[in-house]
Coordinates of C-alpha atoms and ligand atoms in Angstrom, one line a residue:
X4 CA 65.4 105.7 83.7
X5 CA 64.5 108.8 85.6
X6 CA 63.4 111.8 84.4
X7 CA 63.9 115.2 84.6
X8 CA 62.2 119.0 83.9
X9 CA 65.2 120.5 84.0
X10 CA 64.5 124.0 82.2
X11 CA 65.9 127.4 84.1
X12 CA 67.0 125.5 87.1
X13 CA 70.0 124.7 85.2
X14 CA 71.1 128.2 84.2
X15 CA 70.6 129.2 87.9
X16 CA 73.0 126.2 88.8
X17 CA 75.5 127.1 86.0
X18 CA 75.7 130.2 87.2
X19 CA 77.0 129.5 90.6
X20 CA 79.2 127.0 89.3
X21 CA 83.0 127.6 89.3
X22 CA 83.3 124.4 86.9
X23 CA 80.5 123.8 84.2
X24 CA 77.0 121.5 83.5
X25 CA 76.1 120.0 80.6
X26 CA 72.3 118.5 79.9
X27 CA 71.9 115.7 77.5
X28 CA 72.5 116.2 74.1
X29 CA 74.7 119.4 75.0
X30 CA 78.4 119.9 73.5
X31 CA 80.6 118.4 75.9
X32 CA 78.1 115.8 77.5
X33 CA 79.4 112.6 76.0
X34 CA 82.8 113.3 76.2
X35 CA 82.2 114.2 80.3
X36 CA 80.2 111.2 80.6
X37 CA 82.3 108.8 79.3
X38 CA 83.4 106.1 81.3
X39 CA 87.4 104.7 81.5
X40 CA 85.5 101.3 80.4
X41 CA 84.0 101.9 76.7
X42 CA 81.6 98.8 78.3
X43 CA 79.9 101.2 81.0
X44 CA 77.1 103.4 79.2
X45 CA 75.5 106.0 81.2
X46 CA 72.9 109.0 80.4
X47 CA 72.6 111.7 83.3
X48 CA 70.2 114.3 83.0
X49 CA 73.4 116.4 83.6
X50 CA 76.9 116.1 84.4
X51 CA 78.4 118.6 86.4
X52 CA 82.3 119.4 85.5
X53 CA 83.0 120.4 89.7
X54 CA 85.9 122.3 90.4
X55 CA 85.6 122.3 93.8
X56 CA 83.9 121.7 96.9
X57 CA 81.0 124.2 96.2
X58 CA 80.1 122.3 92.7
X59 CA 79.9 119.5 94.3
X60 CA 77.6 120.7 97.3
X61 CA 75.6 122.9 94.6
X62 CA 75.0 119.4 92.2
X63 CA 74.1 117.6 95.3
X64 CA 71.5 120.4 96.2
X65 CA 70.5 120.8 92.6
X66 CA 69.8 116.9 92.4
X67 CA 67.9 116.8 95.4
X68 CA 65.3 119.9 94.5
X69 CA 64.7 117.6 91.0
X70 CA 64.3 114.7 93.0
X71 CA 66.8 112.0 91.4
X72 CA 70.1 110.6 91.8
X73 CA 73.6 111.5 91.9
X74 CA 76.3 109.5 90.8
X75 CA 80.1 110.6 91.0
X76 CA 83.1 109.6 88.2
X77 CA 86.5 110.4 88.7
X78 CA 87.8 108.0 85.7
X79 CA 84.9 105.7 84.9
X80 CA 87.1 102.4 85.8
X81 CA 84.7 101.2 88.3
X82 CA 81.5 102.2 87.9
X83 CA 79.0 100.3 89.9
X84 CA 76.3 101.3 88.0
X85 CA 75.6 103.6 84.9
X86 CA 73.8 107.0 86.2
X87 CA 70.8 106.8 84.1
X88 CA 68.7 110.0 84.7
X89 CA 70.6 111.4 87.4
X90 CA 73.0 114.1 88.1
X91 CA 77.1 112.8 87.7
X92 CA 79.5 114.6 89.4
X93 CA 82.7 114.8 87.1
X94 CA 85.7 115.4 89.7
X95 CA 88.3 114.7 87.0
X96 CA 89.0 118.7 86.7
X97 CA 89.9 117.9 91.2
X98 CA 93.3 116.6 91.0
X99 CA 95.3 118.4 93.7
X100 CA 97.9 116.7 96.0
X101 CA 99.5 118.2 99.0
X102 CA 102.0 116.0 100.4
X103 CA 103.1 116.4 104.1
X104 CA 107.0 115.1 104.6
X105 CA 106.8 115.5 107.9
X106 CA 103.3 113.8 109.0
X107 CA 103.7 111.3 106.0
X108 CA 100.5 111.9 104.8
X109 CA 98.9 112.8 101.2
X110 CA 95.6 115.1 100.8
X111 CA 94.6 114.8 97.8
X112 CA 91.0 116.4 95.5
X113 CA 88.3 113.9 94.2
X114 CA 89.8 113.4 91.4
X115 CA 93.4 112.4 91.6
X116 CA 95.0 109.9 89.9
X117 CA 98.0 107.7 91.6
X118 CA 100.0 108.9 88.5
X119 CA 99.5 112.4 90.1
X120 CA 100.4 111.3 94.2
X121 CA 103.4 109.1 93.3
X122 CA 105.8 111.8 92.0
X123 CA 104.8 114.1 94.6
X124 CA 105.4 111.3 97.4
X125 CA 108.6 109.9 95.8
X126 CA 110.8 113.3 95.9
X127 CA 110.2 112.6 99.7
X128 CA 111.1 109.3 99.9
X129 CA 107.5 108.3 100.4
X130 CA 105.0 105.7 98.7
X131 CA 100.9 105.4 98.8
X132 CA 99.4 101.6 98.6
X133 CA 98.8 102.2 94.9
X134 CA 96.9 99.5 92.6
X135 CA 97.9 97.8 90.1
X136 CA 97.3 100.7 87.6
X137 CA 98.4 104.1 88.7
X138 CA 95.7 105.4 86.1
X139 CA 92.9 104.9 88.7
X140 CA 91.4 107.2 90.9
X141 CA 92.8 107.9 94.2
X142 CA 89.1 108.5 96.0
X143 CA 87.7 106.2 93.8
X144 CA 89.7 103.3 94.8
X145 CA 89.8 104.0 97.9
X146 CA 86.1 103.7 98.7
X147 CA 86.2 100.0 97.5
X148 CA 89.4 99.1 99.6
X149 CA 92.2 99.8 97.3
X150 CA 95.0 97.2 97.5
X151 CA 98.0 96.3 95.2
X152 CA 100.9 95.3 94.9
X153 CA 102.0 96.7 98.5
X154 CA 98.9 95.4 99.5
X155 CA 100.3 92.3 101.8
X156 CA 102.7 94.6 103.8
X157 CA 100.6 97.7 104.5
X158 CA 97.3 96.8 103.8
X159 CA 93.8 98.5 102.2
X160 CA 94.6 102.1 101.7
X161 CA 90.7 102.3 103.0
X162 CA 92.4 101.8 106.3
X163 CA 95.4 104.7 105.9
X164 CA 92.7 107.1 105.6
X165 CA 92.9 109.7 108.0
X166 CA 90.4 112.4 107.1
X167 CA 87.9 113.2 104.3
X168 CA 86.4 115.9 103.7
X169 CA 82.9 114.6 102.1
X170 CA 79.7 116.3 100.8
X171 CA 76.2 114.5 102.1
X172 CA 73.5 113.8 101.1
X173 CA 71.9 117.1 103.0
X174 CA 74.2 118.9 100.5
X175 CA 76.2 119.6 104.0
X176 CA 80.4 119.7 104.0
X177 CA 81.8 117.8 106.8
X178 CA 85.0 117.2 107.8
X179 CA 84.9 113.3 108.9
X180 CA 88.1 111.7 111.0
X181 CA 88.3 108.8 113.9
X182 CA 87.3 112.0 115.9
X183 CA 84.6 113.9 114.2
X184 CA 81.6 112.3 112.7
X185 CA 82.9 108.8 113.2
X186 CA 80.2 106.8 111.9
X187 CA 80.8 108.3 109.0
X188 CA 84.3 107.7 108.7
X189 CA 83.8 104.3 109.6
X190 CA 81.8 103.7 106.8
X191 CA 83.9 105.4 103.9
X192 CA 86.9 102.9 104.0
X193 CA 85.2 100.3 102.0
X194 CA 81.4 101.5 101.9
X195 CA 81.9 102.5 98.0
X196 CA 80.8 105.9 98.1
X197 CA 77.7 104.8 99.2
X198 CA 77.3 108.2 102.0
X199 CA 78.1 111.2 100.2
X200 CA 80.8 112.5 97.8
X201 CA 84.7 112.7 99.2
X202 CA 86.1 116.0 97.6
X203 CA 89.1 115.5 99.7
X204 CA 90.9 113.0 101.3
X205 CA 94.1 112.6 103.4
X206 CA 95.9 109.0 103.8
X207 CA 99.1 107.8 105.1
X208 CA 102.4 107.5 102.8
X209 CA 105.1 105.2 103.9
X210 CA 109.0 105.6 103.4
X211 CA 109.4 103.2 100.4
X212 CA 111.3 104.0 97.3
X213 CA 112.1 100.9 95.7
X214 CA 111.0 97.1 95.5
X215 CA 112.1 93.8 93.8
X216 CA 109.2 92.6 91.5
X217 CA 108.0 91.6 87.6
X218 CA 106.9 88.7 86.0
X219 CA 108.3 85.1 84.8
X220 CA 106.1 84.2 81.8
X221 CA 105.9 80.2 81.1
X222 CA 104.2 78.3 78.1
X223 CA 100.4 78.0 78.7
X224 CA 101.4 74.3 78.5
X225 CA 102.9 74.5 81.6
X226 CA 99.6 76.0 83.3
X227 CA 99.6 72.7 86.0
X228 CA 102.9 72.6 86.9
X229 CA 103.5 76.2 87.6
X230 CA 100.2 76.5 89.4
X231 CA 101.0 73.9 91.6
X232 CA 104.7 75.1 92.4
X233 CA 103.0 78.6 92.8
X234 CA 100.4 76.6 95.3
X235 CA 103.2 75.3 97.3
X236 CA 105.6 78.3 97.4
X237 CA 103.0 80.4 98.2
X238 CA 101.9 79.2 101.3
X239 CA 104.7 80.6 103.2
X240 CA 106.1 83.8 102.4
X241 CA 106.1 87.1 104.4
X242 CA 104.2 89.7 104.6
X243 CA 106.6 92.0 102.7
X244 CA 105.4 89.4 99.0
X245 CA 102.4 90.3 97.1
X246 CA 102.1 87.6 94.8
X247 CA 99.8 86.2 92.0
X248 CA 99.6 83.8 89.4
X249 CA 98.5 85.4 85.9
X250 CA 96.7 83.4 83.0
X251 CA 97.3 86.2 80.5
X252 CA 96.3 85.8 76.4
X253 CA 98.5 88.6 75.5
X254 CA 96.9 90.9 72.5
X255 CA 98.8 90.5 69.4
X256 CA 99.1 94.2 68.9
X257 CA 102.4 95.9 67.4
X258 CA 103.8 98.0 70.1
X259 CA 103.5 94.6 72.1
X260 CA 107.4 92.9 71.9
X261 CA 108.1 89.3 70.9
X262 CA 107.5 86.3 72.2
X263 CA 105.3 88.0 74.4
X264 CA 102.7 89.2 71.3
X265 CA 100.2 87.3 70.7
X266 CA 101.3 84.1 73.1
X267 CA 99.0 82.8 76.1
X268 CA 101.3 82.2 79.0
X269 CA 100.9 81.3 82.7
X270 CA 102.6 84.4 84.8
X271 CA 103.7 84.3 88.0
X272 CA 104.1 87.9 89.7
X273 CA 105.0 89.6 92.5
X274 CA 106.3 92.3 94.1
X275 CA 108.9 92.5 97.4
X276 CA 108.5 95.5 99.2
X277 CA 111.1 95.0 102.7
X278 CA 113.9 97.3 104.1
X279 CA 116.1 95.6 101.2
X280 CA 114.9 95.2 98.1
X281 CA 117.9 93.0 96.7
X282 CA 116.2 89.9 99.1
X283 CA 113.8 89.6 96.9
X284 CA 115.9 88.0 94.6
X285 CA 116.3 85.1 97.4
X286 CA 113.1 85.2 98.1
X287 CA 111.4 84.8 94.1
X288 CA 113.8 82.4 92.7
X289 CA 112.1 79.1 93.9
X290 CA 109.0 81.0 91.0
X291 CA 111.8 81.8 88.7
X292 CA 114.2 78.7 88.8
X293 CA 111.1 75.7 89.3
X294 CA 110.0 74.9 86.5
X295 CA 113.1 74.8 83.5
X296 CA 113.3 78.2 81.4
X297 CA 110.5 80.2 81.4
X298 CA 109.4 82.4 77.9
X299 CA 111.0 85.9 79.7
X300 CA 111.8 86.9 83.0
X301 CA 111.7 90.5 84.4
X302 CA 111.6 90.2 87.8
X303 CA 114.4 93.2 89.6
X304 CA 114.9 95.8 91.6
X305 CA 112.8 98.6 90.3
X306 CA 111.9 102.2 91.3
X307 CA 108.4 102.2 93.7
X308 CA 106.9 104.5 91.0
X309 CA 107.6 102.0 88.2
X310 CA 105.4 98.9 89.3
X311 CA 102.5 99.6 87.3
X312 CA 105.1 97.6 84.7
X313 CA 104.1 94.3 87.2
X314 CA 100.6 94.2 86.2
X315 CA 100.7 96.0 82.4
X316 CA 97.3 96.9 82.7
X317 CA 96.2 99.1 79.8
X318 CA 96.5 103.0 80.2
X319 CA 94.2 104.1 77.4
X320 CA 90.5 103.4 77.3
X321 CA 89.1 100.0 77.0
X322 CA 86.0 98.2 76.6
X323 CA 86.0 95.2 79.0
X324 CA 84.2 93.1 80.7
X325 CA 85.5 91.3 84.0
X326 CA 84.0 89.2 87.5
X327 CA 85.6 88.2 90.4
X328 CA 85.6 85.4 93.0
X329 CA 87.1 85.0 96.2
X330 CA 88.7 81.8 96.6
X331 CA 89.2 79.5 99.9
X332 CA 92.4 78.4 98.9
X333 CA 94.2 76.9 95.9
X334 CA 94.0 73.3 96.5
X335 CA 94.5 70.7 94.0
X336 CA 90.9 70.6 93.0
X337 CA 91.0 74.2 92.6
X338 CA 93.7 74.2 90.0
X339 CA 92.1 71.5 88.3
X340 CA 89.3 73.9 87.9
X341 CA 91.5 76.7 86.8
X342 CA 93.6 75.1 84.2
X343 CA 90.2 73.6 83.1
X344 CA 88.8 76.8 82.3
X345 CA 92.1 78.9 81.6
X346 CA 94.8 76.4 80.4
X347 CA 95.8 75.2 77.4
X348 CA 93.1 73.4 75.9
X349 CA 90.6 75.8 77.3
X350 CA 89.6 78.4 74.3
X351 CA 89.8 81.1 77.1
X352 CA 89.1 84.5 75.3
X353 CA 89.9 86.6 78.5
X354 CA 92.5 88.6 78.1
X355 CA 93.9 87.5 82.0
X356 CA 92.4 85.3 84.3
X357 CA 94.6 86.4 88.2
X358 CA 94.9 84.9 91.0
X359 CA 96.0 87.1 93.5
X360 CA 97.3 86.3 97.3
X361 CA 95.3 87.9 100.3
X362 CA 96.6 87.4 104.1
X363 CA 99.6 89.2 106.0
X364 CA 98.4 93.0 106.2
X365 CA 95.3 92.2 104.0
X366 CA 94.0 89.8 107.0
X367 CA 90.5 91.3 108.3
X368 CA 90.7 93.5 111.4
X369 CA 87.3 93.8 112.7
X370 CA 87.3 97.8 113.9
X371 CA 87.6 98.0 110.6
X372 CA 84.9 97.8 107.8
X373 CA 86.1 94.8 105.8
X374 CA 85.1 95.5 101.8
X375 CA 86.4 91.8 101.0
X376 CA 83.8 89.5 102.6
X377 CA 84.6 87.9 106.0
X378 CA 88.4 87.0 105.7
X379 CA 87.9 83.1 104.5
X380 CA 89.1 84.1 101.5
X381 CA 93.2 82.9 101.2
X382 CA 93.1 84.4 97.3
X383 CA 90.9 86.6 95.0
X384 CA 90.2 85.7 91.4
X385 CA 89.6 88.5 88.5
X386 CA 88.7 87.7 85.2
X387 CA 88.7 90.1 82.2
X388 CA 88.1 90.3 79.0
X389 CA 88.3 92.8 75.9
X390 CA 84.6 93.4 74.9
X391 CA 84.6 95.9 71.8
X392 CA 81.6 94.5 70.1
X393 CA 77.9 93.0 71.5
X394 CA 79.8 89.6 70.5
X395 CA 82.7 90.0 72.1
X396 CA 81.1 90.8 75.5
X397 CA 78.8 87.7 74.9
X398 CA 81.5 85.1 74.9
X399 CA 83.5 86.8 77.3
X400 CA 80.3 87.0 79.6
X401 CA 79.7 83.3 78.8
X402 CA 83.4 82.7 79.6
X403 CA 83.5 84.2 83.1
X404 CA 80.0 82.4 83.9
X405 CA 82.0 79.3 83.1
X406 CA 84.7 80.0 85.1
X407 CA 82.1 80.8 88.1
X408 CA 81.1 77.8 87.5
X409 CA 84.1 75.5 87.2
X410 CA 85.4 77.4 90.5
X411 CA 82.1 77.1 92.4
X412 CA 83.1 74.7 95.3
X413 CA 86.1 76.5 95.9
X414 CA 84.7 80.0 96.4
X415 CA 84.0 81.6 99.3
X416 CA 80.9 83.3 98.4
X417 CA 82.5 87.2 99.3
X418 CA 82.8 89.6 96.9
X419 CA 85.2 92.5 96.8
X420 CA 84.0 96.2 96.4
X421 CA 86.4 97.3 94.1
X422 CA 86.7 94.2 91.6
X423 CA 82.8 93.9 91.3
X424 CA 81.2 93.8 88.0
X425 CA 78.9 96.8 86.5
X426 CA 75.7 96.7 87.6
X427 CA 76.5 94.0 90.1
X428 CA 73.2 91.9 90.0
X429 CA 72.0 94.0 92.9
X430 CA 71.8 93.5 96.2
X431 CA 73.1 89.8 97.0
X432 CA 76.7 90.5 95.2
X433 CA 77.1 94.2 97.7
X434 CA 76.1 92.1 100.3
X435 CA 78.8 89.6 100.0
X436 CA 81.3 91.8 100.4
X437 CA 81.0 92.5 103.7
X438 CA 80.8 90.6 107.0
X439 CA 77.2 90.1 108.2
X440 CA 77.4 92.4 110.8
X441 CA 79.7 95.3 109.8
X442 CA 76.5 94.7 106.1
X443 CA 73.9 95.6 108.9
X444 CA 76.2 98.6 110.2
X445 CA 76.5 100.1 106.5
X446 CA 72.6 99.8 106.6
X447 CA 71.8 101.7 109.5
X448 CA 74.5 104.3 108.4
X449 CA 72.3 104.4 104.9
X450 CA 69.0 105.0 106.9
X451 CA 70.5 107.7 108.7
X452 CA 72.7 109.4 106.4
X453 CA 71.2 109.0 103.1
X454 CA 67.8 107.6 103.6
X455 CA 66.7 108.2 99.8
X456 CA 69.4 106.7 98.6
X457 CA 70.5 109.5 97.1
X458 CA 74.0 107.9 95.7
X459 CA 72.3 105.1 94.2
X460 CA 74.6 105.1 91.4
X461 CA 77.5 102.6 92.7
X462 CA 77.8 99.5 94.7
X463 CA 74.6 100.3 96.3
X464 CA 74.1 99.6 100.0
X465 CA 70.2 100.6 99.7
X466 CA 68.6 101.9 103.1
X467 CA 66.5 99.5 105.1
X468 CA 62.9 101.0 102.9
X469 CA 64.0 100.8 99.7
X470 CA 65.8 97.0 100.5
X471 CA 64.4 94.2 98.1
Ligands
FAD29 C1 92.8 98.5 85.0 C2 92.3 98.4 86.4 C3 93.1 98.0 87.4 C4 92.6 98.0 88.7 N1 93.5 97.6 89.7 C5 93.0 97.5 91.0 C6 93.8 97.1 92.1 O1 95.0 96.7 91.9 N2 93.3 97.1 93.3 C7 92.1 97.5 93.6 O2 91.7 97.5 94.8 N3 91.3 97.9 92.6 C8 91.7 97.9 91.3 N4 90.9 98.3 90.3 C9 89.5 98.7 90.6 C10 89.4 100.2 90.9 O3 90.0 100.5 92.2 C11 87.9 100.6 91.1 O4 87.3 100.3 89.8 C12 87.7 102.0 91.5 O5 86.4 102.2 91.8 C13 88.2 103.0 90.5 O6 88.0 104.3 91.0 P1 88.0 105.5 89.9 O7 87.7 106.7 90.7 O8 89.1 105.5 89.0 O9 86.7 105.1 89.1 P2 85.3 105.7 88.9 O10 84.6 104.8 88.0 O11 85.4 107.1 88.5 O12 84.6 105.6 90.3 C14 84.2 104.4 90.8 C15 83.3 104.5 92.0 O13 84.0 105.0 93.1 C16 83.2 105.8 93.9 N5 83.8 107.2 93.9 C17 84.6 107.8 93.0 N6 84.9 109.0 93.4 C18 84.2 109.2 94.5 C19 84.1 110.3 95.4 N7 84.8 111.5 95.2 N8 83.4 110.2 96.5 C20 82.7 109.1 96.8 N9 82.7 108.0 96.0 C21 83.5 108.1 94.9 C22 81.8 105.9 93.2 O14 81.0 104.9 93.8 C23 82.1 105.5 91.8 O15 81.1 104.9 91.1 C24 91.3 98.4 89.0 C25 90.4 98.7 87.9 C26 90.9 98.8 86.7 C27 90.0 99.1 85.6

């Protein structure tokens, strides 16, 4: 861990702050350096509450004169990895959005939550390539790709980005667009926040207010067979489906309704999002009608700004632990794999094992950086798992190892920025999310623009000199 002698250089940074800093073992230092995931344990030297632009450029600059780190949190679901000594930037107090009607475009602060863009787009009519969760961070997500489940019609939300305003390592504001600074701009749709810290950002909406999606839960018996329809039916829809199929061992917690509580199911899911939502009926029901009656179905036409109820991922706080693969495709032997390790007689304790489908507007497009490997990849895999006690983590851990494992020959290798673990085992797993040549790119934009690696606390593209 790095160290600091922080003494009266941190009055004279409080005092210019508009937002506040808190040094270990200060009131209000856990609480502002607590991570979304209970899992992700950190210890800054001091956390600076920004609330605005000029925190932000005064924590860089304070960082820089100690000589350590700087790590930045909006919500703590993705950290790449914990910032131990350093100096975290808090943006959660940044959550402004200004939508534009007119231009179809959202700025939004460092800290913004989908939950705060999607009302805000919806009175006009308008939609951002949310996640799965509308509880992440805007910025956040954004720097790792961002896709969900518009994802296969519009793409990355890395590549709606327009214009960022972003703090550098020099402690310098720059406005960064195709037009101004375009390295840099380059390098931020995907490059994990790996050259300075984004206190604003301005991305694309598109006119969308409604789409046909949900889930049709079968036994965990029926694992094979539904994977295999899924398989089959997946390999030709359009662009407007984002699919996946779900192993999910639902929690058998109270506010959880029957059958569901409890039960360990095989999911497919999905989500139409083209001119008419009512097609998607059409267009699900070989998933909903193939395989006899499923447990529940809740697949319909429902409001854009209710799909976070596709994915049900937990809103509160959680302790997990989760990894990821890119698959090649799902071929026989790779179902055999994944009922193997997921199924019914596989003593899975993840909580959901998903595979999701890439392609359509997902497909690499190589002006673009690519955060998801070199486009072999027809599907991703994320597993997760509840990890409240050292035990727990353990045999989920051992879990997803045997799931990397079982999976092996059908991987790709690639990685994807935003689904990779904490603490990534360094520099091979960054690596592998990017093609070859756009890795050496985000290099040489690290040597320039942050040669001490500065923000080192992420998914961390480390500048030629420091590489292992
Ligand atoms: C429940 C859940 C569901 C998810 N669903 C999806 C999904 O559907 N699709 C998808 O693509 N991803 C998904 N993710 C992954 C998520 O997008 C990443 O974890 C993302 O990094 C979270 O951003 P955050 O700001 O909320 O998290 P934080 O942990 O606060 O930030 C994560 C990282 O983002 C970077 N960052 C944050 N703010 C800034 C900034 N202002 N400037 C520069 N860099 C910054 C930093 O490197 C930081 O370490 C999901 C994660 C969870 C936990």
């Amino acid at each position: 861990m790095e160290t600091v002698g922080i003494g009266s250089t941190l009055e004279s940074l409080r005092a210019g702050l508009k937002g506040t800093a808190y040094a270990a073992g200060e009131e209000g230092y856990d609480e502002a350096s607590r991570a979304w995931n209970l899992s992700a344990h950190q210890e800054p030297a001091v956390v600076v509450m920004a609330e605005g632009a000029v925190d932000v450029i005064a924590a860089v600059r304070f960082a820089r004169d100690l000589g350590v780190g700087v790590g930045v949190m909006a919500t703590g679901h993705g950290l790449g990895a914990p910032c131990d000594g350093g100096v975290l930037v808090n943006t959660s107090r940044m959550r402004g959005v200004r939508v534009d009607p007119v231009a179809r475009t959202a700025r939004v602060e460092a800290g913004a939550l989908w939950t705060d863009v999607i009302p805000e787009a919806q009175a006009h009519g308008l939609a951002g390539l949310v996640g799965s969760s509308s509880h992440v961070g805007v910025v956040g997500y954004t720097m790792g790709g961002g896709f969900g489940w518009l994802g296969r019609r519009y793409g990355l939300n890395a590549a709606s980005v327009l214009e960022a305003d972003v703090v550098t390592a020099d402690g310098e504001l720059l406005r960064v667009s195709a037009g101004e600074h375009p390295d840099l701009f380059w390098g931020l749709g995907g490059g994990g926040g790996n050259f300075g810290i984004v206190t604003s950002l301005e991305f694309r909406l598109y006119p969308i207010t409604a789409v046909y999606g949900g889930n049709v839960f079968y036994p965990i018996e029926k694992a094979r067979e539904v994977l295999e329809l899924y398989a089959r039916w997946s390999a030709d829809l359009p662009q407007e489906m984002t699919t996946a199929v779900t192993f999910l061992n639902v929690p058998p917690l109270p506010d959880i309704p029957e059958p569901l509580r409890g039960g360990s199911f095989v999911v497919v899911r999905g989500c139409y999002s083209g001119e008419n939502p009512e097609d998607g009926e059409e267009l699900f029901r070989p998933a909903r009608m193939g395989i006899g009656d499923p447990v529940m179905d809740t697949f319909g036409v429902m409001p854009v700004a209710a799909m976070d109820a596709i994915s049900m991922d937990p809103v509160d706080p959680i302790a997990s632990v989760q990894h990821s693969e890119m698959l090649r495709d799902l071929s026989s032997g790779a179902i055999d794999a994944l009922v193997e390790v997921a199924g019914p007689d596989s003593g899975s304790p993840l909580i959901l094992l998903e595979i999701r489908q890439l392609g359509g507007a997902l497909a690499r497009v190589p002006e673009r950086l690519s955060p998801m490997g070199g486009g072999k990849a027809g599907f991703i895999m994320n597993g997760v798992g509840a990890a409240f006690t050292p035990e727990m983590a353990e045999g989920v851990k051992a879990h997803l190892a045997r799931v990397g494992e079982a999976t092996r020959e059908h991987q790709t290798g690639e990685t994807y920025v935003n689904f990779m673990e904490l603490d990534a085992a360094g520099e091979e797993r960054v690596r592998a999310a990017y093609p070859t040549e756009d890795f050496e790119r985000l290099v040489a934009l690290k040597d320039r623009r942050d040669p001490d690696n500065l923000f080192r606390f992420n998914r961390n593209i480390a500048p030629t000199r420091d590489a292992k």
